[in-house]
PDB file of C-alpha atoms in Angstrom:
ATOM      1  CA  MET A1038       9.975  -7.454   2.017  1.00 51.00           C
ATOM      2  CA  PHE A1039      13.721  -7.202   2.714  1.00 47.00           C
ATOM      3  CA  ARG A1040      14.384  -7.637  -1.025  1.00 54.00           C
ATOM      4  CA  PHE A1041      12.054  -4.685  -1.668  1.00 51.00           C
ATOM      5  CA  VAL A1042      14.223  -2.541   0.607  1.00 49.00           C
ATOM      6  CA  THR A1043      17.627  -3.854  -0.427  1.00 57.00           C
ATOM      7  CA  GLY A1044      16.778  -3.960  -4.129  1.00 58.00           C
ATOM      8  CA  ARG A1045      16.528  -0.143  -4.278  1.00 63.00           C
ATOM      9  CA  PRO A1046      19.329   2.425  -4.251  1.00 69.00           C
ATOM     10  CA  LEU A1047      20.325   3.777  -0.841  1.00 65.00           C
ATOM     11  CA  TRP A1048      19.256   7.346  -1.599  1.00 66.00           C
ATOM     12  CA  VAL A1049      15.752   6.130  -2.469  1.00 64.00           C
ATOM     13  CA  ASN A1050      15.458   4.387   0.911  1.00 62.00           C
ATOM     14  CA  MET A1051      16.760   7.489   2.745  1.00 73.00           C
ATOM     15  CA  LEU A1052      14.314   9.713   0.930  1.00 73.00           C
ATOM     16  CA  ALA A1053      11.448   7.340   1.743  1.00 69.00           C
ATOM     17  CA  GLY A1054      12.489   7.319   5.421  1.00 73.00           C
ATOM     18  CA  ILE A1055      12.595  11.102   5.597  1.00 82.00           C
ATOM     19  CA  LEU A1056       9.211  11.329   3.947  1.00 79.00           C
ATOM     20  CA  LEU A1057       7.769   8.768   6.357  1.00 78.00           C
ATOM     21  CA  VAL A1058       9.065  10.713   9.394  1.00 78.00           C
ATOM     22  CA  PHE A1059       7.674  13.974   8.007  1.00 75.00           C
ATOM     23  CA  LEU A1060       4.256  12.424   7.444  1.00 77.00           C
ATOM     24  CA  SER A1061       4.282  10.967  10.967  1.00 75.00           C
ATOM     25  CA  VAL A1062       5.041  14.397  12.480  1.00 73.00           C
ATOM     26  CA  VAL A1063       2.272  16.054  10.470  1.00 69.00           C
ATOM     27  CA  ILE A1064      -0.242  13.388  11.447  1.00 74.00           C
ATOM     28  CA  PHE A1065       0.805  13.683  15.115  1.00 65.00           C
ATOM     29  CA  MET A1066       0.427  17.464  15.185  1.00 66.00           C
ATOM     30  CA  LEU A1067      -2.973  17.318  13.494  1.00 64.00           C
ATOM     31  CA  SER A1068      -4.206  14.649  15.894  1.00 63.00           C
ATOM     32  CA  LEU A1069      -2.796  16.618  18.874  1.00 57.00           C
ATOM     33  CA  ASN A1070      -4.832  19.694  17.914  1.00 56.00           C
ATOM     34  CA  TRP A1071      -7.890  17.519  17.526  1.00 54.00           C
ATOM     35  CA  CYS A1072      -7.423  15.766  20.888  1.00 56.00           C
ATOM     36  CA  THR A1073      -6.697  18.919  22.864  1.00 54.00           C
ATOM     37  CA  GLU A1074      -9.184  21.054  20.968  1.00 53.00           C
ATOM     38  CA  HIS A1075      -6.472  23.598  20.361  1.00 53.00           C
ATOM     39  CA  GLY A1076      -7.866  27.091  19.928  1.00 53.00           C
ATOM     40  CA  LYS A1077     -11.244  26.157  21.415  1.00 66.00           C
ATOM     41  CA  THR A1078     -11.433  28.193  24.634  1.00 74.00           C
ATOM     42  CA  MET A1079     -14.293  29.430  26.753  1.00 82.00           C
ATOM     43  CA  GLN A1080     -14.797  32.046  29.457  1.00 86.00           C
ATOM     44  CA  ILE A1081     -15.857  30.757  32.859  1.00 87.00           C
ATOM     45  CA  PRO A1082     -19.030  32.445  34.168  1.00 90.00           C
ATOM     46  CA  ALA A1083     -19.295  33.882  37.680  1.00 91.00           C
ATOM     47  CA  VAL A1084     -21.211  31.518  39.987  1.00 92.00           C
ATOM     48  CA  VAL A1085     -20.132  32.789  43.440  1.00 92.00           C
ATOM     49  CA  GLY A1086     -23.227  33.553  45.517  1.00 91.00           C
ATOM     50  CA  MET A1087     -25.469  31.204  43.518  1.00 93.00           C
ATOM     51  CA  PRO A1088     -27.128  28.080  44.942  1.00 94.00           C
ATOM     52  CA  PHE A1089     -24.981  25.064  44.108  1.00 93.00           C
ATOM     53  CA  ASP A1090     -27.585  23.362  41.885  1.00 93.00           C
ATOM     54  CA  LYS A1091     -28.002  26.484  39.748  1.00 94.00           C
ATOM     55  CA  ALA A1092     -24.241  27.037  39.490  1.00 93.00           C
ATOM     56  CA  LYS A1093     -23.634  23.394  38.542  1.00 93.00           C
ATOM     57  CA  ALA A1094     -26.314  23.460  35.846  1.00 93.00           C
ATOM     58  CA  MET A1095     -24.914  26.686  34.349  1.00 91.00           C
ATOM     59  CA  LEU A1096     -21.341  25.389  34.224  1.00 91.00           C
ATOM     60  CA  GLU A1097     -22.297  21.994  32.793  1.00 90.00           C
ATOM     61  CA  THR A1098     -24.475  23.631  30.127  1.00 89.00           C
ATOM     62  CA  LYS A1099     -21.408  25.540  28.953  1.00 87.00           C
ATOM     63  CA  GLY A1100     -19.350  22.347  28.812  1.00 86.00           C
ATOM     64  CA  PHE A1101     -17.474  22.435  32.104  1.00 89.00           C
ATOM     65  CA  ASP A1102     -17.104  19.644  34.652  1.00 90.00           C
ATOM     66  CA  VAL A1103     -17.983  20.568  38.249  1.00 93.00           C
ATOM     67  CA  LYS A1104     -16.556  19.255  41.516  1.00 93.00           C
ATOM     68  CA  VAL A1105     -17.062  20.378  45.124  1.00 92.00           C
ATOM     69  CA  GLN A1106     -13.603  21.106  46.471  1.00 90.00           C
ATOM     70  CA  ASP A1107     -14.502  22.102  50.046  1.00 90.00           C
ATOM     71  CA  SER A1108     -17.326  23.171  52.353  1.00 88.00           C
ATOM     72  CA  VAL A1109     -17.130  25.787  55.091  1.00 88.00           C
ATOM     73  CA  TYR A1110     -19.719  27.508  57.245  1.00 86.00           C
ATOM     74  CA  PHE A1111     -20.908  31.112  57.441  1.00 84.00           C
ATOM     75  CA  ASP A1112     -24.126  31.814  59.335  1.00 79.00           C
ATOM     76  CA  THR A1113     -24.759  34.961  57.274  1.00 82.00           C
ATOM     77  CA  ILE A1114     -24.874  33.056  53.959  1.00 87.00           C
ATOM     78  CA  ALA A1115     -27.577  30.691  52.754  1.00 88.00           C
ATOM     79  CA  ALA A1116     -26.841  26.974  52.955  1.00 88.00           C
ATOM     80  CA  VAL A1117     -25.234  25.335  49.885  1.00 90.00           C
ATOM     81  CA  ASN A1118     -24.474  28.667  48.243  1.00 93.00           C
ATOM     82  CA  VAL A1119     -21.209  28.887  46.325  1.00 94.00           C
ATOM     83  CA  LEU A1120     -18.526  30.745  48.299  1.00 93.00           C
ATOM     84  CA  ASN A1121     -15.589  30.382  45.942  1.00 93.00           C
ATOM     85  CA  GLN A1122     -14.712  28.996  42.517  1.00 93.00           C
ATOM     86  CA  PHE A1123     -11.486  27.945  40.821  1.00 92.00           C
ATOM     87  CA  PRO A1124     -10.626  28.987  38.161  1.00 89.00           C
ATOM     88  CA  GLU A1125     -12.127  32.368  38.941  1.00 87.00           C
ATOM     89  CA  SER A1126     -14.848  33.978  36.868  1.00 84.00           C
ATOM     90  CA  ASP A1127     -13.936  35.400  33.457  1.00 82.00           C
ATOM     91  CA  ALA A1128     -10.880  33.131  33.239  1.00 82.00           C
ATOM     92  CA  VAL A1129     -10.333  31.827  29.695  1.00 85.00           C
ATOM     93  CA  VAL A1130      -9.862  28.040  29.682  1.00 82.00           C
ATOM     94  CA  LYS A1131     -10.321  25.107  27.370  1.00 78.00           C
ATOM     95  CA  LYS A1132     -13.609  23.334  27.019  1.00 73.00           C
ATOM     96  CA  ASN A1133     -14.313  20.466  29.452  1.00 78.00           C
ATOM     97  CA  ARG A1134     -12.129  22.099  32.117  1.00 87.00           C
ATOM     98  CA  THR A1135     -13.084  21.126  35.685  1.00 91.00           C
ATOM     99  CA  VAL A1136     -14.334  24.001  37.860  1.00 93.00           C
ATOM    100  CA  TYR A1137     -13.866  23.465  41.599  1.00 94.00           C
ATOM    101  CA  LEU A1138     -16.420  25.011  43.949  1.00 94.00           C
ATOM    102  CA  THR A1139     -16.445  25.774  47.673  1.00 94.00           C
ATOM    103  CA  VAL A1140     -19.955  25.765  49.162  1.00 94.00           C
ATOM    104  CA  ASN A1141     -21.553  26.782  52.445  1.00 93.00           C
ATOM    105  CA  ARG A1142     -22.385  23.861  54.706  1.00 88.00           C
ATOM    106  CA  VAL A1143     -25.982  22.859  55.398  1.00 86.00           C
ATOM    107  CA  VAL A1144     -25.378  21.778  59.004  1.00 86.00           C
ATOM    108  CA  PRO A1145     -23.106  24.071  61.031  1.00 87.00           C
ATOM    109  CA  PRO A1146     -20.188  22.375  62.816  1.00 89.00           C
ATOM    110  CA  THR A1147     -20.092  22.212  66.598  1.00 91.00           C
ATOM    111  CA  VAL A1148     -17.603  24.035  68.804  1.00 93.00           C
ATOM    112  CA  GLU A1149     -16.891  23.992  72.529  1.00 96.00           C
ATOM    113  CA  MET A1150     -18.301  26.878  74.512  1.00 97.00           C
ATOM    114  CA  PRO A1151     -15.377  29.038  75.717  1.00 97.00           C
ATOM    115  CA  GLN A1152     -14.940  30.389  79.245  1.00 97.00           C
ATOM    116  CA  LEU A1153     -16.013  34.032  79.175  1.00 97.00           C
ATOM    117  CA  VAL A1154     -16.747  34.675  82.853  1.00 95.00           C
ATOM    118  CA  ASN A1155     -14.331  37.193  84.406  1.00 93.00           C
ATOM    119  CA  LEU A1156     -13.221  38.433  80.974  1.00 95.00           C
ATOM    120  CA  THR A1157     -13.792  42.027  79.992  1.00 94.00           C
ATOM    121  CA  PHE A1158     -16.635  42.639  77.560  1.00 95.00           C
ATOM    122  CA  ARG A1159     -14.210  43.465  74.750  1.00 95.00           C
ATOM    123  CA  ASN A1160     -12.159  40.284  75.259  1.00 96.00           C
ATOM    124  CA  ALA A1161     -15.328  38.201  75.475  1.00 96.00           C
ATOM    125  CA  ASP A1162     -16.579  39.651  72.182  1.00 96.00           C
ATOM    126  CA  VAL A1163     -13.265  38.806  70.468  1.00 96.00           C
ATOM    127  CA  THR A1164     -13.346  35.269  71.883  1.00 97.00           C
ATOM    128  CA  LEU A1165     -16.887  34.684  70.617  1.00 96.00           C
ATOM    129  CA  LYS A1166     -15.848  35.695  67.112  1.00 93.00           C
ATOM    130  CA  GLN A1167     -12.824  33.379  67.249  1.00 93.00           C
ATOM    131  CA  TYR A1168     -15.131  30.459  68.056  1.00 93.00           C
ATOM    132  CA  GLY A1169     -17.640  31.390  65.359  1.00 90.00           C
ATOM    133  CA  LEU A1170     -20.301  32.388  67.891  1.00 93.00           C
ATOM    134  CA  ARG A1171     -22.491  35.489  67.857  1.00 93.00           C
ATOM    135  CA  LEU A1172     -22.948  38.082  70.584  1.00 95.00           C
ATOM    136  CA  GLY A1173     -26.572  38.421  71.655  1.00 94.00           C
ATOM    137  CA  ASP A1174     -28.048  40.644  74.347  1.00 94.00           C
ATOM    138  CA  THR A1175     -25.910  42.316  76.993  1.00 93.00           C
ATOM    139  CA  LEU A1176     -27.612  42.335  80.372  1.00 90.00           C
ATOM    140  CA  TYR A1177     -26.347  44.218  83.409  1.00 85.00           C
ATOM    141  CA  ARG A1178     -26.140  43.254  87.045  1.00 83.00           C
ATOM    142  CA  ILE A1179     -24.960  45.555  89.808  1.00 78.00           C
ATOM    143  CA  ASP A1180     -21.433  44.444  90.629  1.00 80.00           C
ATOM    144  CA  PHE A1181     -18.207  46.249  91.465  1.00 80.00           C
ATOM    145  CA  ALA A1182     -16.450  44.701  88.421  1.00 85.00           C
ATOM    146  CA  LYS A1183     -17.552  47.120  85.706  1.00 86.00           C
ATOM    147  CA  ASN A1184     -18.031  45.580  82.221  1.00 90.00           C
ATOM    148  CA  SER A1185     -16.698  42.258  83.485  1.00 93.00           C
ATOM    149  CA  VAL A1186     -18.592  39.141  82.345  1.00 95.00           C
ATOM    150  CA  LEU A1187     -20.539  37.713  85.294  1.00 93.00           C
ATOM    151  CA  ASP A1188     -22.459  35.030  83.396  1.00 96.00           C
ATOM    152  CA  GLN A1189     -22.721  33.519  79.902  1.00 97.00           C
ATOM    153  CA  MET A1190     -26.140  32.392  78.721  1.00 96.00           C
ATOM    154  CA  TYR A1191     -27.595  30.373  75.840  1.00 96.00           C
ATOM    155  CA  ASN A1192     -31.359  30.241  75.275  1.00 94.00           C
ATOM    156  CA  GLY A1193     -31.909  31.926  78.641  1.00 92.00           C
ATOM    157  CA  GLN A1194     -29.824  29.404  80.606  1.00 95.00           C
ATOM    158  CA  THR A1195     -26.256  29.524  81.880  1.00 96.00           C
ATOM    159  CA  ILE A1196     -23.977  27.520  79.601  1.00 96.00           C
ATOM    160  CA  LYS A1197     -20.859  25.905  81.017  1.00 96.00           C
ATOM    161  CA  PRO A1198     -17.451  26.112  79.287  1.00 96.00           C
ATOM    162  CA  GLY A1199     -16.750  23.036  77.159  1.00 95.00           C
ATOM    163  CA  THR A1200     -20.406  22.442  76.272  1.00 96.00           C
ATOM    164  CA  LYS A1201     -20.852  21.437  72.630  1.00 96.00           C
ATOM    165  CA  ILE A1202     -22.757  24.098  70.720  1.00 95.00           C
ATOM    166  CA  GLN A1203     -23.423  24.802  67.057  1.00 92.00           C
ATOM    167  CA  MET A1204     -21.217  27.381  65.407  1.00 90.00           C
ATOM    168  CA  GLY A1205     -23.190  30.550  64.787  1.00 89.00           C
ATOM    169  CA  SER A1206     -25.207  30.241  68.008  1.00 93.00           C
ATOM    170  CA  THR A1207     -26.054  33.416  69.931  1.00 95.00           C
ATOM    171  CA  ILE A1208     -24.617  33.929  73.412  1.00 97.00           C
ATOM    172  CA  ASP A1209     -25.994  36.506  75.863  1.00 96.00           C
ATOM    173  CA  LEU A1210     -23.649  38.105  78.386  1.00 96.00           C
ATOM    174  CA  VAL A1211     -24.353  39.406  81.891  1.00 94.00           C
ATOM    175  CA  LEU A1212     -22.011  42.289  82.699  1.00 93.00           C
ATOM    176  CA  GLY A1213     -21.193  44.153  85.890  1.00 89.00           C
ATOM    177  CA  THR A1214     -22.316  47.751  86.163  1.00 84.00           C
ATOM    178  CA  GLY A1215     -19.494  48.790  88.474  1.00 84.00           C
ATOM    179  CA  VAL A1216     -19.893  50.688  91.730  1.00 83.00           C
ATOM    180  CA  THR A1217     -22.615  53.316  91.458  1.00 80.00           C
ATOM    181  CA  ALA A1218     -22.080  56.952  92.384  1.00 80.00           C
ATOM    182  CA  TYR A1219     -25.028  57.280  94.773  1.00 82.00           C
ATOM    183  CA  GLU A1220     -24.979  56.137  98.401  1.00 89.00           C
ATOM    184  CA  PHE A1221     -27.730  54.674 100.569  1.00 92.00           C
ATOM    185  CA  ALA A1222     -28.107  53.159 104.020  1.00 94.00           C
ATOM    186  CA  VAL A1223     -26.599  49.733 104.622  1.00 95.00           C
ATOM    187  CA  PRO A1224     -29.479  47.214 104.803  1.00 95.00           C
ATOM    188  CA  ASP A1225     -30.065  45.375 108.072  1.00 95.00           C
ATOM    189  CA  LEU A1226     -29.445  41.623 107.586  1.00 96.00           C
ATOM    190  CA  PHE A1227     -29.447  40.609 111.238  1.00 95.00           C
ATOM    191  CA  GLY A1228     -31.569  37.501 111.912  1.00 95.00           C
ATOM    192  CA  LEU A1229     -32.095  36.620 108.218  1.00 96.00           C
ATOM    193  CA  THR A1230     -31.281  33.262 106.656  1.00 96.00           C
ATOM    194  CA  LEU A1231     -28.565  33.187 104.003  1.00 95.00           C
ATOM    195  CA  ASP A1232     -31.113  33.020 101.159  1.00 94.00           C
ATOM    196  CA  GLU A1233     -33.127  35.884 102.631  1.00 95.00           C
ATOM    197  CA  ALA A1234     -29.987  37.975 103.078  1.00 96.00           C
ATOM    198  CA  LYS A1235     -28.875  37.329  99.488  1.00 93.00           C
ATOM    199  CA  THR A1236     -32.318  38.275  98.171  1.00 92.00           C
ATOM    200  CA  LEU A1237     -32.300  41.539 100.109  1.00 94.00           C
ATOM    201  CA  LEU A1238     -28.768  42.353  98.977  1.00 92.00           C
ATOM    202  CA  GLN A1239     -29.662  41.710  95.346  1.00 85.00           C
ATOM    203  CA  ALA A1240     -32.766  43.876  95.631  1.00 86.00           C
ATOM    204  CA  ASN A1241     -30.549  46.714  96.854  1.00 87.00           C
ATOM    205  CA  GLY A1242     -27.977  46.227  94.099  1.00 84.00           C
ATOM    206  CA  LEU A1243     -25.393  44.780  96.480  1.00 88.00           C
ATOM    207  CA  GLY A1244     -23.329  41.638  96.302  1.00 86.00           C
ATOM    208  CA  THR A1245     -22.720  38.879  98.817  1.00 89.00           C
ATOM    209  CA  GLY A1246     -19.144  38.967 100.041  1.00 89.00           C
ATOM    210  CA  VAL A1247     -17.429  36.401 102.272  1.00 93.00           C
ATOM    211  CA  VAL A1248     -19.824  34.011 104.059  1.00 95.00           C
ATOM    212  CA  ILE A1249     -18.562  32.477 107.332  1.00 95.00           C
ATOM    213  CA  PHE A1250     -20.392  29.816 109.372  1.00 96.00           C
ATOM    214  CA  LEU A1251     -19.792  29.066 113.032  1.00 95.00           C
ATOM    215  CA  PRO A1252     -18.518  25.496 113.640  1.00 93.00           C
ATOM    216  CA  GLU A1253     -21.853  24.604 115.235  1.00 92.00           C
ATOM    217  CA  VAL A1254     -23.739  25.057 111.955  1.00 93.00           C
ATOM    218  CA  THR A1255     -25.028  21.726 110.633  1.00 92.00           C
ATOM    219  CA  ASP A1256     -27.693  23.031 108.252  1.00 92.00           C
ATOM    220  CA  SER A1257     -26.506  26.030 106.260  1.00 90.00           C
ATOM    221  CA  SER A1258     -29.961  26.584 104.776  1.00 88.00           C
ATOM    222  CA  MET A1259     -31.338  27.240 108.272  1.00 91.00           C
ATOM    223  CA  ALA A1260     -28.428  29.303 109.603  1.00 95.00           C
ATOM    224  CA  TYR A1261     -28.992  32.932 110.547  1.00 97.00           C
ATOM    225  CA  VAL A1262     -26.976  36.100 110.119  1.00 97.00           C
ATOM    226  CA  TYR A1263     -25.692  37.387 113.454  1.00 96.00           C
ATOM    227  CA  ARG A1264     -23.054  39.757 112.101  1.00 95.00           C
ATOM    228  CA  GLN A1265     -22.380  41.706 108.908  1.00 96.00           C
ATOM    229  CA  SER A1266     -19.584  43.889 107.576  1.00 94.00           C
ATOM    230  CA  PRO A1267     -20.050  46.749 107.036  1.00 94.00           C
ATOM    231  CA  PRO A1268     -22.599  46.871 109.878  1.00 95.00           C
ATOM    232  CA  ARG A1269     -25.905  48.661 109.713  1.00 92.00           C
ATOM    233  CA  VAL A1270     -24.845  51.187 112.388  1.00 91.00           C
ATOM    234  CA  THR A1271     -21.381  52.455 113.277  1.00 88.00           C
ATOM    235  CA  ASP A1272     -19.971  52.306 116.808  1.00 85.00           C
ATOM    236  CA  ASP A1273     -20.932  55.930 117.379  1.00 87.00           C
ATOM    237  CA  GLY A1274     -24.547  55.284 116.406  1.00 87.00           C
ATOM    238  CA  ARG A1275     -24.520  56.675 112.849  1.00 91.00           C
ATOM    239  CA  VAL A1276     -26.179  54.771 109.979  1.00 92.00           C
ATOM    240  CA  ASN A1277     -23.541  53.368 107.630  1.00 93.00           C
ATOM    241  CA  ARG A1278     -23.670  54.304 103.934  1.00 93.00           C
ATOM    242  CA  ILE A1279     -22.835  52.059 100.994  1.00 93.00           C
ATOM    243  CA  ARG A1280     -22.807  52.256  97.186  1.00 89.00           C
ATOM    244  CA  GLY A1281     -24.522  49.961  94.744  1.00 86.00           C
ATOM    245  CA  GLY A1282     -22.201  47.251  93.451  1.00 85.00           C
ATOM    246  CA  GLN A1283     -20.338  46.833  96.742  1.00 89.00           C
ATOM    247  CA  THR A1284     -20.488  43.675  98.838  1.00 90.00           C
ATOM    248  CA  ILE A1285     -21.346  42.807 102.431  1.00 94.00           C
ATOM    249  CA  ASP A1286     -19.646  39.977 104.367  1.00 96.00           C
ATOM    250  CA  LEU A1287     -21.847  37.707 106.480  1.00 97.00           C
ATOM    251  CA  TRP A1288     -21.372  35.617 109.633  1.00 96.00           C
ATOM    252  CA  LEU A1289     -23.970  32.935 110.409  1.00 97.00           C
ATOM    253  CA  GLN A1290     -24.922  30.711 113.350  1.00 96.00           C
ATOM    254  CA  GLN A1291     -27.384  27.839 113.715  1.00 95.00           C
ATOM    255  CA  GLU A1292     -29.799  29.447 116.202  1.00 93.00           C
ATOM    256  CA  LYS A1293     -31.724  32.571 115.303  1.00 93.00           C
ATOM    257  CA  PRO A1294     -30.017  35.427 117.153  1.00 93.00           C
ATOM    258  CA  LEU A1295     -31.715  37.993 119.351  1.00 87.00           C
ATOM    259  CA  ARG A1296     -31.178  41.694 119.034  1.00 76.00           C
ATOM    260  CA  GLN A1297     -28.214  42.803 121.090  1.00 58.00           C
ATOM    261  CA  VAL A1298     -30.421  45.127 123.112  1.00 45.00           C
ATOM    262  CA  ASP A1299     -32.463  42.084 124.152  1.00 41.00           C
ATOM    263  CA  THR A1300     -29.575  39.645 124.497  1.00 40.00           C
ATOM    264  CA  PRO A1301     -27.799  39.072 127.795  1.00 40.00           C
ATOM    265  CA  LYS A1302     -24.155  40.115 127.486  1.00 41.00           C
ATOM    266  CA  ALA A1303     -22.942  36.575 128.268  1.00 40.00           C
ATOM    267  CA  LEU A1304     -24.886  35.199 125.278  1.00 40.00           C
ATOM    268  CA  MET A1305     -23.830  37.823 122.773  1.00 45.00           C
ATOM    269  CA  PRO A1306     -21.878  36.303 119.838  1.00 49.00           C
ATOM    270  CA  PRO A1307     -18.201  37.239 119.808  1.00 52.00           C
ATOM    271  CA  LYS A1308     -17.260  39.792 117.146  1.00 50.00           C
ATOM    272  CA  ASN A1309     -13.650  38.862 116.622  1.00 48.00           C
ATOM    273  CA  ASP A1310     -13.805  35.061 116.417  1.00 47.00           C
ATOM    274  CA  TYR A1311     -14.181  35.011 112.629  1.00 42.00           C
TER     275      TYR A1311
END
């Protein structure tokens, strides 16, 4: 073999080498075009909004590979629908290119229920959206705090902050109506138990203010109202007036009190002790 090379003139060997290199380059370029399918391009179809199975079948039929890149959740979009694709539709790419899809999750993720009580309605609405929750019904309860959230409810029950709940769930809000413009007589709560007094206040659109028990009280459920503020009647004998949404403070003792007109002065409860 070496004699074959050395037995020829130098210029013949150089010419053969150049020819060999040229042929190698030509063969490489031709094989490169064949391997990369140079000039064979396709346009990617639009599959956003389609069910994943249908989108996958369409892309694979046209010669593309398909992979799920990510999954997110939107409660307004059907499960497993395509939300995004890369490359985008109408992009011109080579055959066998991989198309990455983002799909809508089947099972929504869970989030912690936020604290909405005492927020304004507008702030509560923004917070619900931040957590991926939906605003349901807005109910109203007479309370001096107008448009302030008094309660947060899920499926008709109060839901505590931190409770795990599916994203996209509907939350109902109970809002305060604020103090009403009309006035009416202060209800008489004297001699009622705490539960009875609260029921009567609620029926009149009033709230329960500060509740104070005498030290003698051992059973709060059986304690009785002996004083209220504002009182039913003023010192000069006029009937007090109050507006819906306002509150009444209560003082309670263990024994059921008698009306002051029937109570000996020595047994009358002190007014300024509490």
